[in-house]
Short mmCIF file of N, CA, C and O in Angstrom, two decimals:
data_model
loop_
_atom_site.label_atom_id
_atom_site.label_comp_id
_atom_site.label_asym_id
_atom_site.label_seq_id
_atom_site.Cartn_x
_atom_site.Cartn_y
_atom_site.Cartn_z
N MET Y 17 35.57 -59.06 -3.42
CA MET Y 17 35.35 -60.43 -2.59
C MET Y 17 36.20 -60.50 -1.33
O MET Y 17 37.31 -59.87 -0.98
N ALA Y 18 35.34 -60.64 -0.39
CA ALA Y 18 35.70 -60.50 1.17
C ALA Y 18 36.55 -61.78 1.30
O ALA Y 18 35.94 -62.96 0.99
N SER Y 19 37.52 -61.66 1.87
CA SER Y 19 38.41 -62.92 2.47
C SER Y 19 38.01 -63.11 3.87
O SER Y 19 38.28 -62.51 4.94
N THR Y 20 37.41 -64.22 4.14
CA THR Y 20 37.04 -64.64 5.41
C THR Y 20 37.92 -65.95 5.83
O THR Y 20 38.18 -66.54 4.61
N LYS Y 21 38.12 -66.25 7.09
CA LYS Y 21 38.81 -67.39 7.48
C LYS Y 21 37.83 -68.48 7.06
O LYS Y 21 36.81 -68.40 7.47
N PRO Y 22 38.39 -69.50 6.71
CA PRO Y 22 37.62 -70.87 6.61
C PRO Y 22 37.29 -71.42 8.00
O PRO Y 22 38.00 -71.33 9.11
N LYS Y 23 36.10 -71.97 8.11
CA LYS Y 23 35.60 -72.37 9.53
C LYS Y 23 36.43 -73.56 9.98
O LYS Y 23 36.75 -74.57 9.09
N LYS Y 24 36.81 -73.78 11.14
CA LYS Y 24 37.75 -74.68 11.65
C LYS Y 24 36.85 -76.15 12.08
O LYS Y 24 35.64 -75.64 12.45
N LYS Y 25 37.08 -77.08 11.36
CA LYS Y 25 36.14 -78.23 11.71
C LYS Y 25 36.67 -79.06 12.98
O LYS Y 25 37.61 -78.96 13.24
N ASN Y 26 35.67 -79.46 13.56
CA ASN Y 26 35.84 -80.40 14.85
C ASN Y 26 36.64 -81.57 14.70
O ASN Y 26 36.18 -82.12 13.66
N PRO Y 27 37.52 -82.01 15.20
CA PRO Y 27 38.34 -83.24 15.08
C PRO Y 27 37.06 -84.47 15.46
O PRO Y 27 36.21 -84.21 16.24
N ARG Y 28 37.16 -85.31 14.28
CA ARG Y 28 36.33 -86.59 14.71
C ARG Y 28 36.82 -87.47 15.75
O ARG Y 28 35.79 -88.17 16.53
N LEU Y 29 38.05 -87.71 15.61
CA LEU Y 29 38.78 -88.80 16.68
C LEU Y 29 38.66 -88.40 18.13
O LEU Y 29 38.99 -86.80 18.39
N ALA Y 30 38.62 -89.15 19.10
CA ALA Y 30 38.55 -88.64 20.40
C ALA Y 30 39.98 -88.15 20.83
O ALA Y 30 39.95 -87.21 21.74
N SER Y 31 41.01 -88.74 20.44
CA SER Y 31 42.30 -88.24 20.62
C SER Y 31 42.62 -86.87 20.06
O SER Y 31 43.26 -85.85 20.61
N GLY Y 32 41.91 -86.44 19.06
CA GLY Y 32 41.95 -85.11 18.30
C GLY Y 32 41.17 -84.16 19.20
O GLY Y 32 41.56 -83.09 19.40
N ARG Y 33 40.01 -84.54 19.73
CA ARG Y 33 39.37 -83.84 20.55
C ARG Y 33 40.16 -83.38 21.83
O ARG Y 33 40.02 -82.17 22.37
N LYS Y 34 40.63 -84.29 22.50
CA LYS Y 34 41.44 -84.30 23.68
C LYS Y 34 42.58 -83.34 23.25
O LYS Y 34 42.88 -82.47 24.30
N ARG Y 35 43.29 -83.38 22.28
CA ARG Y 35 44.32 -82.51 21.90
C ARG Y 35 44.12 -81.13 21.70
O ARG Y 35 44.65 -80.24 22.30
N VAL Y 36 42.72 -80.94 21.44
CA VAL Y 36 42.38 -79.58 21.04
C VAL Y 36 41.93 -79.12 22.65
O VAL Y 36 42.50 -77.75 22.98
N ARG Y 37 41.50 -79.83 23.43
CA ARG Y 37 41.31 -79.28 24.83
C ARG Y 37 42.61 -79.17 25.70
O ARG Y 37 42.56 -77.96 26.18
N GLN Y 38 43.59 -79.87 25.30
CA GLN Y 38 44.81 -79.79 25.90
C GLN Y 38 45.58 -78.36 25.45
O GLN Y 38 46.00 -77.67 26.20
N ASP Y 39 45.49 -78.36 24.31
CA ASP Y 39 46.01 -77.02 23.68
C ASP Y 39 45.47 -75.84 24.16
O ASP Y 39 46.27 -74.84 24.32
N ILE Y 40 44.24 -75.71 24.36
CA ILE Y 40 43.69 -74.69 25.01
C ILE Y 40 44.22 -74.30 26.22
O ILE Y 40 44.50 -73.22 26.57
N LYS Y 41 44.21 -75.31 26.99
CA LYS Y 41 44.70 -75.00 28.44
C LYS Y 41 46.39 -74.67 28.63
O LYS Y 41 46.87 -73.90 29.19
N ILE Y 42 47.06 -75.42 27.51
CA ILE Y 42 48.31 -75.01 27.66
C ILE Y 42 48.81 -73.76 27.01
O ILE Y 42 49.71 -73.07 27.39
N ASN Y 43 48.09 -73.33 26.09
CA ASN Y 43 48.19 -72.08 25.51
C ASN Y 43 47.80 -70.90 26.57
O ASN Y 43 48.46 -69.84 26.60
N ALA Y 44 46.58 -71.10 27.32
CA ALA Y 44 46.38 -70.09 28.32
C ALA Y 44 47.50 -69.91 29.48
O ALA Y 44 48.06 -68.90 29.76
N ALA Y 45 48.25 -71.02 29.80
CA ALA Y 45 49.24 -71.25 30.94
C ALA Y 45 50.45 -70.50 29.92
O ALA Y 45 51.22 -69.71 30.80
N ASN Y 46 50.82 -70.80 28.96
CA ASN Y 46 52.02 -70.38 28.35
C ASN Y 46 51.78 -68.72 28.14
O ASN Y 46 52.70 -68.06 28.13
N THR Y 47 50.65 -68.26 27.83
CA THR Y 47 50.37 -66.81 27.57
C THR Y 47 50.37 -66.30 29.02
O THR Y 47 51.09 -65.11 28.93
N SER Y 48 49.88 -66.83 30.20
CA SER Y 48 50.18 -66.12 31.52
C SER Y 48 51.86 -65.86 31.57
O SER Y 48 51.95 -64.97 32.18
N LEU Y 49 52.44 -67.11 31.45
CA LEU Y 49 53.97 -67.05 31.82
C LEU Y 49 54.58 -65.92 30.79
O LEU Y 49 55.58 -65.32 31.41
N ARG Y 50 54.22 -65.96 29.72
CA ARG Y 50 54.94 -65.04 28.83
C ARG Y 50 54.74 -63.53 29.46
O ARG Y 50 55.57 -62.72 29.21
N SER Y 51 53.52 -63.39 29.84
CA SER Y 51 53.17 -61.88 30.11
C SER Y 51 53.86 -61.77 31.54
O SER Y 51 54.43 -60.55 31.73
N LYS Y 52 54.08 -62.67 32.57
CA LYS Y 52 54.77 -62.64 33.64
C LYS Y 52 56.17 -62.36 33.49
O LYS Y 52 56.93 -61.29 34.03
N TYR Y 53 56.76 -62.89 32.37
CA TYR Y 53 58.11 -62.72 32.04
C TYR Y 53 58.28 -61.17 31.49
O TYR Y 53 59.32 -60.53 32.10
N ARG Y 54 57.57 -60.79 30.64
CA ARG Y 54 57.55 -59.61 30.34
C ARG Y 54 57.38 -58.47 31.26
O ARG Y 54 58.23 -57.36 31.27
N THR Y 55 56.43 -58.59 32.16
CA THR Y 55 56.28 -57.76 33.26
C THR Y 55 57.42 -57.58 34.05
O THR Y 55 57.92 -56.53 34.47
N ALA Y 56 58.03 -58.64 34.53
CA ALA Y 56 59.06 -58.71 35.35
C ALA Y 56 60.41 -57.95 34.73
O ALA Y 56 61.04 -57.00 35.53
N VAL Y 57 60.57 -58.30 33.41
CA VAL Y 57 61.65 -57.44 32.70
C VAL Y 57 61.53 -55.73 32.67
O VAL Y 57 62.18 -55.07 32.80
N LYS Y 58 59.98 -55.59 32.27
CA LYS Y 58 59.84 -54.16 32.31
C LYS Y 58 59.92 -53.34 33.69
O LYS Y 58 60.16 -52.35 33.71
N ASN Y 59 59.71 -54.12 34.80
CA ASN Y 59 59.69 -53.56 36.11
C ASN Y 59 61.07 -53.36 36.41
O ASN Y 59 61.29 -52.16 37.08
N VAL Y 60 62.04 -54.09 36.16
CA VAL Y 60 63.55 -54.01 36.24
C VAL Y 60 63.85 -52.66 35.55
O VAL Y 60 64.49 -51.65 36.03
N GLU Y 61 63.49 -52.66 34.18
CA GLU Y 61 63.87 -51.61 33.44
C GLU Y 61 63.44 -50.14 33.76
O GLU Y 61 64.17 -48.99 33.83
N LYS Y 62 61.96 -50.21 34.57
CA LYS Y 62 61.56 -49.06 34.82
C LYS Y 62 62.14 -48.46 36.44
O LYS Y 62 62.42 -47.28 36.35
N ALA Y 63 62.72 -49.42 37.22
CA ALA Y 63 63.38 -49.01 38.19
C ALA Y 63 64.84 -48.34 37.81
O ALA Y 63 65.31 -47.56 38.65
N VAL Y 64 65.40 -48.78 36.69
CA VAL Y 64 66.76 -48.63 36.33
C VAL Y 64 66.51 -47.13 35.90
O VAL Y 64 67.44 -46.27 36.14
N LEU Y 65 65.64 -46.79 35.02
CA LEU Y 65 65.32 -45.68 34.57
C LEU Y 65 65.27 -44.63 35.56
O LEU Y 65 65.33 -43.43 35.36
N ALA Y 66 64.69 -44.87 36.63
CA ALA Y 66 64.02 -43.97 37.83
C ALA Y 66 65.32 -43.75 38.67
O ALA Y 66 65.27 -42.82 39.46
N GLY Y 67 66.32 -44.58 38.56
CA GLY Y 67 67.71 -44.52 39.25
C GLY Y 67 67.48 -44.95 40.66
O GLY Y 67 68.16 -44.67 41.44
N ASP Y 68 66.32 -45.75 40.90
CA ASP Y 68 66.29 -46.35 42.11
C ASP Y 68 67.21 -47.86 42.30
O ASP Y 68 66.73 -48.76 41.92
N LYS Y 69 68.31 -47.54 43.12
CA LYS Y 69 69.26 -48.70 43.03
C LYS Y 69 68.45 -49.96 43.70
O LYS Y 69 68.73 -51.04 43.39
N THR Y 70 68.27 -49.78 45.10
CA THR Y 70 67.61 -50.73 45.84
C THR Y 70 66.70 -51.23 45.26
O THR Y 70 66.48 -52.76 45.08
N LYS Y 71 65.60 -50.67 44.76
CA LYS Y 71 64.60 -51.32 43.90
C LYS Y 71 65.02 -52.23 43.01
O LYS Y 71 64.36 -53.11 42.58
N ALA Y 72 65.80 -51.64 42.13
CA ALA Y 72 66.30 -52.24 40.87
C ALA Y 72 67.04 -53.65 41.19
O ALA Y 72 66.68 -54.80 40.54
N THR Y 73 67.82 -53.72 42.21
CA THR Y 73 68.56 -54.92 42.63
C THR Y 73 67.46 -55.83 43.05
O THR Y 73 67.50 -57.02 42.81
N GLU Y 74 66.47 -55.56 43.86
CA GLU Y 74 65.42 -56.43 44.50
C GLU Y 74 64.66 -57.01 43.40
O GLU Y 74 64.35 -58.23 43.43
N LEU Y 75 64.16 -56.02 42.37
CA LEU Y 75 63.42 -56.57 41.41
C LEU Y 75 64.25 -57.57 40.45
O LEU Y 75 63.63 -58.53 39.80
N PHE Y 76 65.49 -57.28 40.17
CA PHE Y 76 66.34 -58.03 39.24
C PHE Y 76 66.48 -59.52 39.73
O PHE Y 76 66.31 -60.39 39.15
N ALA Y 77 66.55 -59.66 41.30
CA ALA Y 77 66.53 -61.00 41.67
C ALA Y 77 65.27 -61.61 41.33
O ALA Y 77 65.43 -62.72 41.11
N LYS Y 78 64.11 -61.16 41.71
CA LYS Y 78 62.96 -61.57 41.52
C LYS Y 78 62.74 -61.97 39.93
O LYS Y 78 62.28 -63.11 39.50
N MET Y 79 63.14 -61.16 39.11
CA MET Y 79 63.14 -61.36 37.47
C MET Y 79 63.86 -62.34 37.03
O MET Y 79 63.63 -62.97 36.05
N GLN Y 80 64.93 -62.75 37.59
CA GLN Y 80 65.91 -63.80 37.35
C GLN Y 80 65.17 -65.20 37.55
O GLN Y 80 65.23 -66.02 36.66
N ALA Y 81 64.50 -65.39 38.91
CA ALA Y 81 63.58 -66.63 38.92
C ALA Y 81 62.71 -66.58 37.83
O ALA Y 81 62.55 -67.91 37.30
N VAL Y 82 61.92 -65.67 37.49
CA VAL Y 82 60.80 -65.70 36.52
C VAL Y 82 61.41 -66.15 35.12
O VAL Y 82 60.87 -67.08 34.43
N VAL Y 83 62.59 -65.49 34.77
CA VAL Y 83 63.14 -65.86 33.58
C VAL Y 83 63.78 -67.19 33.49
O VAL Y 83 63.39 -67.84 32.44
N ASP Y 84 64.26 -67.74 34.38
CA ASP Y 84 64.79 -69.07 34.37
C ASP Y 84 63.61 -70.04 34.45
O ASP Y 84 63.69 -71.11 33.60
N THR Y 85 62.44 -69.76 35.02
CA THR Y 85 61.34 -70.60 34.97
C THR Y 85 60.76 -70.74 33.42
O THR Y 85 60.52 -71.58 32.98
N VAL Y 86 60.73 -69.61 32.88
CA VAL Y 86 60.14 -69.56 31.73
C VAL Y 86 61.03 -70.26 30.55
O VAL Y 86 60.52 -70.90 29.77
N ALA Y 87 62.34 -69.94 30.59
CA ALA Y 87 62.99 -70.52 29.89
C ALA Y 87 63.08 -72.15 29.97
O ALA Y 87 63.32 -72.67 29.02
N ASP Y 88 63.25 -72.73 31.18
CA ASP Y 88 63.32 -74.06 31.62
C ASP Y 88 61.78 -74.71 30.68
O ASP Y 88 62.00 -75.80 30.47
N LYS Y 89 60.68 -73.98 30.62
CA LYS Y 89 59.60 -74.57 30.22
C LYS Y 89 59.59 -74.58 28.60
O LYS Y 89 58.58 -74.94 28.04
N GLY Y 90 60.53 -73.76 28.10
CA GLY Y 90 60.64 -73.54 26.82
C GLY Y 90 59.80 -72.75 26.02
O GLY Y 90 59.62 -72.66 24.85
N ILE Y 91 59.03 -71.77 26.92
CA ILE Y 91 58.25 -70.69 26.33
C ILE Y 91 59.20 -69.69 25.58
O ILE Y 91 58.75 -69.27 24.33
N PHE Y 92 60.12 -69.23 26.13
CA PHE Y 92 61.39 -68.43 25.43
C PHE Y 92 62.49 -69.24 25.38
O PHE Y 92 62.69 -70.08 26.28
N HIS Y 93 63.29 -68.93 24.32
CA HIS Y 93 64.55 -69.67 24.16
C HIS Y 93 65.46 -69.42 25.13
O HIS Y 93 65.61 -68.33 25.92
N LYS Y 94 66.54 -70.39 25.85
CA LYS Y 94 67.27 -70.03 26.94
C LYS Y 94 68.23 -69.04 26.30
O LYS Y 94 68.71 -68.19 27.58
N ASN Y 95 68.65 -69.07 25.50
CA ASN Y 95 69.55 -67.73 24.85
C ASN Y 95 69.08 -66.65 25.12
O ASN Y 95 69.65 -65.61 25.36
N LYS Y 96 67.53 -66.39 24.62
CA LYS Y 96 66.94 -65.03 24.97
C LYS Y 96 66.94 -64.74 26.53
O LYS Y 96 67.16 -63.50 26.79
N ALA Y 97 66.82 -65.87 27.14
CA ALA Y 97 66.64 -65.36 28.44
C ALA Y 97 67.95 -65.17 29.20
O ALA Y 97 67.73 -64.11 30.08
N ALA Y 98 68.90 -65.55 28.71
CA ALA Y 98 70.29 -65.32 29.25
C ALA Y 98 70.64 -63.93 28.56
O ALA Y 98 71.24 -63.14 29.31
N ARG Y 99 70.20 -63.58 27.59
CA ARG Y 99 70.72 -62.37 27.09
C ARG Y 99 69.88 -61.14 27.77
O ARG Y 99 70.56 -60.23 28.13
N ASP Y 100 68.77 -61.47 27.95
CA ASP Y 100 67.84 -60.57 28.76
C ASP Y 100 68.43 -60.19 30.28
O ASP Y 100 68.65 -59.21 30.62
N LYS Y 101 68.90 -61.37 30.75
CA LYS Y 101 69.43 -61.27 32.20
C LYS Y 101 70.70 -60.52 32.26
O LYS Y 101 71.12 -59.72 32.91
N SER Y 102 71.39 -60.63 31.28
CA SER Y 102 72.71 -60.23 30.90
C SER Y 102 72.67 -58.64 30.89
O SER Y 102 73.40 -57.82 31.35
N ARG Y 103 71.95 -58.30 30.03
CA ARG Y 103 71.67 -56.80 29.68
C ARG Y 103 71.16 -56.18 30.72
O ARG Y 103 71.73 -55.10 31.22
N LEU Y 104 70.22 -56.63 31.50
CA LEU Y 104 69.64 -56.19 32.65
C LEU Y 104 70.78 -55.92 33.89
O LEU Y 104 70.68 -55.05 34.60
N SER Y 105 71.42 -57.11 33.89
CA SER Y 105 72.36 -57.16 34.96
C SER Y 105 73.52 -55.92 34.78
O SER Y 105 73.83 -55.27 35.71
N ALA Y 106 73.79 -55.63 33.50
CA ALA Y 106 74.68 -54.86 33.32
C ALA Y 106 74.17 -53.39 33.49
O ALA Y 106 75.01 -52.30 34.03
N LYS Y 107 72.92 -53.18 33.26
CA LYS Y 107 72.27 -52.02 33.54
C LYS Y 107 72.24 -51.56 35.43
O LYS Y 107 72.58 -50.49 35.55
N VAL Y 108 71.76 -52.75 35.85
CA VAL Y 108 71.60 -52.54 37.31
C VAL Y 108 73.00 -52.46 38.19
O VAL Y 108 73.29 -51.62 38.92
N LYS Y 109 74.16 -52.94 37.53
CA LYS Y 109 75.60 -52.77 37.93
C LYS Y 109 76.11 -51.47 37.61
O LYS Y 109 76.59 -50.77 38.50
N ALA Y 110 75.64 -51.00 36.40
CA ALA Y 110 76.12 -49.54 36.04
C ALA Y 110 75.42 -48.37 36.83
O ALA Y 110 75.97 -47.34 37.53
N LEU Y 111 74.09 -48.84 37.20
CA LEU Y 111 73.36 -47.92 38.11
C LEU Y 111 74.01 -48.08 39.68
O LEU Y 111 74.17 -46.83 40.44
N ALA Y 112 74.55 -49.21 40.04
CA ALA Y 112 75.11 -49.33 41.36
C ALA Y 112 76.37 -48.43 41.50
O ALA Y 112 76.75 -47.84 42.41
N LEU Y 113 77.30 -48.60 40.48
CA LEU Y 113 78.46 -47.97 40.18
C LEU Y 113 78.22 -46.34 40.09
O LEU Y 113 79.04 -45.71 40.63
N ALA Y 114 77.27 -46.02 39.41
CA ALA Y 114 77.19 -44.62 39.43
C ALA Y 114 76.61 -44.02 40.54
O ALA Y 114 76.87 -42.63 40.93
N ALA Y 115 75.79 -44.69 41.58
CA ALA Y 115 75.46 -44.04 42.74
C ALA Y 115 76.73 -43.86 43.84
O ALA Y 115 77.79 -44.28 43.41
#
């Protein structure tokens, strides 16, 4: 027996139809910001692994702004954002001390 998803029904009420339209737009915006967040974090990690102190410091400053924006909008929890910033800050500082 093949398991297929049940077909979604369109909302009947105008408010429900509007909610669906809004959800699609909000989902697209959140997906974009989530991707921007992850890319910013990865860029800093790559710079740290490469050992490029100046680039890592520069990217870390940009990454902080992106992380704070995403956390303020509630896409990621504030504690996750703080944890990511803290860990990357420690890596960048260790890189600066090693050089």
